Coordinates of N, CA and C in Angstrom, one line a residue:
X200 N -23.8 216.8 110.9 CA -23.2 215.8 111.8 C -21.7 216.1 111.7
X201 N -20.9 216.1 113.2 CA -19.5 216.0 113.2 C -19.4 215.1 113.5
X202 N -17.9 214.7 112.5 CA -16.9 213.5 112.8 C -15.8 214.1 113.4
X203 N -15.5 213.5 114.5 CA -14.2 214.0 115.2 C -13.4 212.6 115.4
X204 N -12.1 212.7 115.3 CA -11.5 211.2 115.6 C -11.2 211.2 117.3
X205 N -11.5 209.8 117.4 CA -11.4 209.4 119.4 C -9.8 209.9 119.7
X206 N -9.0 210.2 119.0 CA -7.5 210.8 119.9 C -7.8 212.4 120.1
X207 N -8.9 212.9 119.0 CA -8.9 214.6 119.6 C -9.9 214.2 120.9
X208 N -10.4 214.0 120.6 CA -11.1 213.5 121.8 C -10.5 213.5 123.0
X209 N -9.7 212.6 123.0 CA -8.9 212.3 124.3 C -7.8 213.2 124.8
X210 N -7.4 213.8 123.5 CA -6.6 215.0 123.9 C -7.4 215.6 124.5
X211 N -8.5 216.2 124.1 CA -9.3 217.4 124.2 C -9.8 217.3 126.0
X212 N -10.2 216.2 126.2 CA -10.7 215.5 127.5 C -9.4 215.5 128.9
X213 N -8.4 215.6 128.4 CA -7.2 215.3 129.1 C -6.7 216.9 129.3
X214 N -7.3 217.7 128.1 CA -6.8 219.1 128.0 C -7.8 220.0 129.6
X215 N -8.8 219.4 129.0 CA -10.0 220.1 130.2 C -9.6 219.9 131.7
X216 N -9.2 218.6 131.7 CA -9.1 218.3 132.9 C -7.8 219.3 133.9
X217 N -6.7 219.2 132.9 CA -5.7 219.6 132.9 C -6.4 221.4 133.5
X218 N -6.9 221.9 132.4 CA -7.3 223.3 132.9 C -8.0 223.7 134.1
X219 N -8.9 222.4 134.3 CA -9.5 222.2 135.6 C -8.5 222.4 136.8
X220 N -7.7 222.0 137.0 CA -6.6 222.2 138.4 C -6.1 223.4 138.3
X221 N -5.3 224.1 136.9 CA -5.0 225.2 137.0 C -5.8 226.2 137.4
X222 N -7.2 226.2 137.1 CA -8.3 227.3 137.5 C -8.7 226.4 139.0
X223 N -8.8 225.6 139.3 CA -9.2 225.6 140.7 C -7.7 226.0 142.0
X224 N -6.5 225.9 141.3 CA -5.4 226.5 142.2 C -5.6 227.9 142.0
X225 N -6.1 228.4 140.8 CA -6.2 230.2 140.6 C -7.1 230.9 141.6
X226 N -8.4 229.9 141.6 CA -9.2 230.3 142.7 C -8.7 230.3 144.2
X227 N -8.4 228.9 144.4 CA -7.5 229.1 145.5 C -6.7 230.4 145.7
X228 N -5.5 230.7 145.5 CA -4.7 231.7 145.9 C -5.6 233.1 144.8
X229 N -5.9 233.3 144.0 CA -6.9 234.6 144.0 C -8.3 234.9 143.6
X230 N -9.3 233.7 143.9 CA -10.8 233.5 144.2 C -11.0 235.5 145.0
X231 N -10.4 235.6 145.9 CA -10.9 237.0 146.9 C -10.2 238.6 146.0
X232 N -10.1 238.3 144.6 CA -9.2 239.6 144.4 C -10.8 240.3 143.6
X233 N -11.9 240.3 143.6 CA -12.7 240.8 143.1 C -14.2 240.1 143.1
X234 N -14.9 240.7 143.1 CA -16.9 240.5 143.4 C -16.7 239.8 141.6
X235 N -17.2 238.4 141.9 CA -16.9 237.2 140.9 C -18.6 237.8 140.2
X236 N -18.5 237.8 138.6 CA -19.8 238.3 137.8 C -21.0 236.9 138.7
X237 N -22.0 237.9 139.3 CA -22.9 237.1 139.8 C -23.9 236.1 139.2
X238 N -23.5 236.0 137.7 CA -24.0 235.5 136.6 C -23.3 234.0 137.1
X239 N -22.3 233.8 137.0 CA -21.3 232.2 137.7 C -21.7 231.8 138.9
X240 N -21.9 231.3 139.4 CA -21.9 230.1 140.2 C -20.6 230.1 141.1
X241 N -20.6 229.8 142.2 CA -19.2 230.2 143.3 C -18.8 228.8 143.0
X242 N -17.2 229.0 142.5 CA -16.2 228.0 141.9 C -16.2 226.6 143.2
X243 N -16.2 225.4 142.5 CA -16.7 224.6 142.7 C -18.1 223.7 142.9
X244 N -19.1 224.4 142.6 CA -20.6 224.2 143.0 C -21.3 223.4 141.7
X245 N -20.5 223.7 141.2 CA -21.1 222.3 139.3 C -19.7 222.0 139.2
X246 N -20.3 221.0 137.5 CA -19.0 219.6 137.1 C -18.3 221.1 136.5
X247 N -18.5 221.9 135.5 CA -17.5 222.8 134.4 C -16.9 223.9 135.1
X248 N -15.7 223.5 135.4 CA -15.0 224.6 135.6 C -15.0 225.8 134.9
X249 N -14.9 225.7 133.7 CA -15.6 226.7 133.3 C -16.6 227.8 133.4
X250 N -16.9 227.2 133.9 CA -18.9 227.8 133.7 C -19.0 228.9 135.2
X251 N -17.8 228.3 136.6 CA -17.8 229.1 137.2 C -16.8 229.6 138.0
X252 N -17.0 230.5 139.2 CA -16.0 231.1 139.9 C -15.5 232.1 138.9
X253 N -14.1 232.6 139.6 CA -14.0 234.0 138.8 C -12.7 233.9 137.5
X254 N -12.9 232.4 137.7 CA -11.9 232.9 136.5 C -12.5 231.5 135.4
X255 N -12.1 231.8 134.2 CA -12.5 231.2 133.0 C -11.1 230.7 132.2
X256 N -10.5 229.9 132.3 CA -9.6 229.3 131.5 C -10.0 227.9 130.3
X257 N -9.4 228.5 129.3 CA -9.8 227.4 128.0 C -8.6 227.4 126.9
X258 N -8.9 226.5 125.9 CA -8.4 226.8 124.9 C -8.9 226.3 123.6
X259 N -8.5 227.0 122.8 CA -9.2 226.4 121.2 C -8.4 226.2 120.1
X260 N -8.4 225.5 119.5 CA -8.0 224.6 118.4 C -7.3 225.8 117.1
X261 N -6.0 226.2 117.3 CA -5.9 227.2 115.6 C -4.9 226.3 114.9
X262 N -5.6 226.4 113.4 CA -4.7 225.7 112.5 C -3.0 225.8 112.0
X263 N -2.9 227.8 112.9 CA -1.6 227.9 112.5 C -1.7 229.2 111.6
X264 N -2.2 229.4 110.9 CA -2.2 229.9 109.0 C -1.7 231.4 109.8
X265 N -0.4 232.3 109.1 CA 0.1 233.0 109.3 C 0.8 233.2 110.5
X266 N 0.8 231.9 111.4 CA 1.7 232.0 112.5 C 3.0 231.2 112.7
X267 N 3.9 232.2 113.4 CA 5.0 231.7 113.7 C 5.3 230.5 114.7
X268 N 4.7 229.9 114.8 CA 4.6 228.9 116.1 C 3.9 227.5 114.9
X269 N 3.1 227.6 114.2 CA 1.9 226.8 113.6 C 0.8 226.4 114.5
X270 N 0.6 225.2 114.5 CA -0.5 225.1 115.1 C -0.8 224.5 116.5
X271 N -1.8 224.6 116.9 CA -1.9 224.5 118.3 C -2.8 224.9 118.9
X272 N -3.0 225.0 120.2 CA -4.0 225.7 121.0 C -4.0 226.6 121.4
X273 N -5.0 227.9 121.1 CA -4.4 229.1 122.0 C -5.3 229.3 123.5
X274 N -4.6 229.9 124.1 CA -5.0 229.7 125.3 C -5.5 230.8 125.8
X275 N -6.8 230.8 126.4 CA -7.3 232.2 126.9 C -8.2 232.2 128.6
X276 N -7.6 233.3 128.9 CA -8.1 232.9 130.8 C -8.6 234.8 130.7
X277 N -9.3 234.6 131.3 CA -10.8 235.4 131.5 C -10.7 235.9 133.0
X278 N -10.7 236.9 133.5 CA -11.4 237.3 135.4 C -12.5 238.2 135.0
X279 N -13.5 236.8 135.4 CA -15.1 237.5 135.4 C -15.5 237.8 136.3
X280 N -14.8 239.1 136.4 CA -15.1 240.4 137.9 C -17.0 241.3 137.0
X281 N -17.1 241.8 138.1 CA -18.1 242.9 138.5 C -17.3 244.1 137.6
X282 N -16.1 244.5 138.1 CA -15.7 245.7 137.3 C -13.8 245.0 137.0
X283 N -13.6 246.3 137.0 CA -12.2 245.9 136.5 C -11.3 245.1 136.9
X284 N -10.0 245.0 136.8 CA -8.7 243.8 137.7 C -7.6 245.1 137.3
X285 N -7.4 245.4 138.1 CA -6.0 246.7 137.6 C -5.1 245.6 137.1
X286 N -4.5 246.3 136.3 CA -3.5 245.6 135.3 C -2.2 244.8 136.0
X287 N -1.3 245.3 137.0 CA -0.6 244.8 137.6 C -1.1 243.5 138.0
X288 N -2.6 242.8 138.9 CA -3.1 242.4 139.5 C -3.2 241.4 138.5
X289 N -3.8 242.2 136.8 CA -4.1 241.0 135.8 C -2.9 240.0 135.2
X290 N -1.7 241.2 135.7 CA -0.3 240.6 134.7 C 0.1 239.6 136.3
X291 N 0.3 239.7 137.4 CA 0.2 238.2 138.1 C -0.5 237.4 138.2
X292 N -2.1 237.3 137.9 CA -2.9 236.3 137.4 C -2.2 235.2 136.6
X293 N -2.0 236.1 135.3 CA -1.7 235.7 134.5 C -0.3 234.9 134.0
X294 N 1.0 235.5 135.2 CA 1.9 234.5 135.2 C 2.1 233.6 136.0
X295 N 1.2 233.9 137.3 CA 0.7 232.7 137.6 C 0.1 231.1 137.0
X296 N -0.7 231.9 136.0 CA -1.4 230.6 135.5 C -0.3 230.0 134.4
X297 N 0.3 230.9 134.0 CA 1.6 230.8 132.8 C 2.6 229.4 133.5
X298 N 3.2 229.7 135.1 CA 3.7 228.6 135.4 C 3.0 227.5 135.8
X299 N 1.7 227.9 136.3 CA 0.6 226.1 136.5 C 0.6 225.6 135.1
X300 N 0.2 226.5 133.9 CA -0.3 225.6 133.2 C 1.0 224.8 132.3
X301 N 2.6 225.4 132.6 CA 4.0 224.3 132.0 C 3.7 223.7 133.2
X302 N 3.6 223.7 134.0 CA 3.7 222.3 135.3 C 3.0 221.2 135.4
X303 N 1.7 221.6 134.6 CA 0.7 220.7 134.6 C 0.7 219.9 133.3
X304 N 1.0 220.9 132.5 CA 1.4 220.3 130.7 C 2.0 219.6 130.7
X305 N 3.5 219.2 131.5 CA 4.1 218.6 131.6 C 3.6 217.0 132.2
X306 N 3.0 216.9 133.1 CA 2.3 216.5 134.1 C 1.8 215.2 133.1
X307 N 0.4 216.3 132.7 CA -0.8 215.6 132.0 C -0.6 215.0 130.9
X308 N 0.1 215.4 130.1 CA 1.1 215.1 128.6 C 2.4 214.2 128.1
X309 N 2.7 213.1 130.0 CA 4.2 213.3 129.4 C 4.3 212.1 128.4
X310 N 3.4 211.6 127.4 CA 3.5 211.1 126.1 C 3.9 211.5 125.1
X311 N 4.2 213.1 125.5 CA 4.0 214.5 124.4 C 5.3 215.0 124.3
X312 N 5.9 215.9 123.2 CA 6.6 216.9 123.8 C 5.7 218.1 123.1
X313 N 5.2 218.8 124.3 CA 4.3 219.5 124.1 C 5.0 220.7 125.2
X314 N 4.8 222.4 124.6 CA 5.2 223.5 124.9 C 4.3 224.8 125.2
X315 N 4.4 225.4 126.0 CA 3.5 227.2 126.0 C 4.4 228.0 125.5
X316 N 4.1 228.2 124.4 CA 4.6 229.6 123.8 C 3.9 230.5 123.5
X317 N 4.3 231.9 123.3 CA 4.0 233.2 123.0 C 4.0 233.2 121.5
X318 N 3.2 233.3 120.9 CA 2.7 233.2 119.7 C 2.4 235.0 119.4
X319 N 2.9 235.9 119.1 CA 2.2 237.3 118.8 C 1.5 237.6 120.1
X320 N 0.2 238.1 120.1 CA -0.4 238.2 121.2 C -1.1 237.4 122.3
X321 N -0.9 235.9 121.9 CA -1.6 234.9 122.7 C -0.8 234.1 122.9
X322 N -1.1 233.1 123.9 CA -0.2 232.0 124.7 C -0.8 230.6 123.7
X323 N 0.5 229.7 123.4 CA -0.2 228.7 122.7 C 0.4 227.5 123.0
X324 N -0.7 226.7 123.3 CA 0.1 225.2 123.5 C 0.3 224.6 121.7
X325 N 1.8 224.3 121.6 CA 2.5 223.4 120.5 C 2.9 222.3 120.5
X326 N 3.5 221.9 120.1 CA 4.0 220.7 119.4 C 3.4 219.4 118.9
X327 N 3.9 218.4 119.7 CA 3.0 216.7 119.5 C 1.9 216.9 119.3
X328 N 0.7 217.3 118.1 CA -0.3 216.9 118.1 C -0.8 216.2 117.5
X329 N 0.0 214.9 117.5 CA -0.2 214.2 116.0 C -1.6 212.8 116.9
X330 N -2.2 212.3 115.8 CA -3.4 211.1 116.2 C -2.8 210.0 116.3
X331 N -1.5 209.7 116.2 CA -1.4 208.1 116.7 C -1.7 207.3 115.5
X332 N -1.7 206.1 116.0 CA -1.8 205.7 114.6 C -3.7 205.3 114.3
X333 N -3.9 205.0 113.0 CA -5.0 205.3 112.5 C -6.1 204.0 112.9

């Protein structure tokens, strides 16, 4: 059995939602840059954004341990093409979703002071993660 306390929770729920708009604007302006893995479902057609269309945005929980940022969420966005994304194509994807997802952090969070940083090789949301009170 997991115990999780009701503020990760609510973070976590507020986080999805949050990734939800960023990947449904991704689709919007580049849904047509490649044959989406026919394994997914064409974006919008179920509740998890996740689960379809061609792009996969998330993030997971790191405790920090040897990083210069500490802890936070790192953030990972996925184009689940048929074949490749030439790299040019993947590095605008990607700062695209880099400015949705401070715009929306901002947005979704403003209880927070919460940040995207470059953490070594991965993007990480920081700061405020504290539970409120008990």
């Amino acid at each position: 059995m997991t115990l999780r306390h009701h503020a990760v929770e609510e973070f976590e729920r507020r986080l999805h939602e949050m990734f939800g708009r960023v990947d449904r604007a991704l689709e919007a302006e580049f849904g047509s840059v490649g044959v989406r893995d026919p394994r997914r479902p064409p974006a919008g057609s179920i509740v998890d954004h996740t689960a379809e269309g061609l792009f996969h945005l998330s993030a997971s929980f790191s405790a920090g341990l040897g990083s210069a940022a500490g802890p936070g969420y790192v953030v990972t966005l996925d184009v689940r093409t048929v074949g490749p994304v030439p790299l040019a194509l993947r590095r605008q994807i990607e700062d695209r979703a880099l400015e949705l997802l401070q715009r929306e952090l901002a947005a979704a969070f403003q209880d927070r002071e919460l940040r995207l940083v470059r953490d070594g090789p991965v993007w990480k949301i920081v700061g405020d993660l504290s539970l409120g009170r008990a």
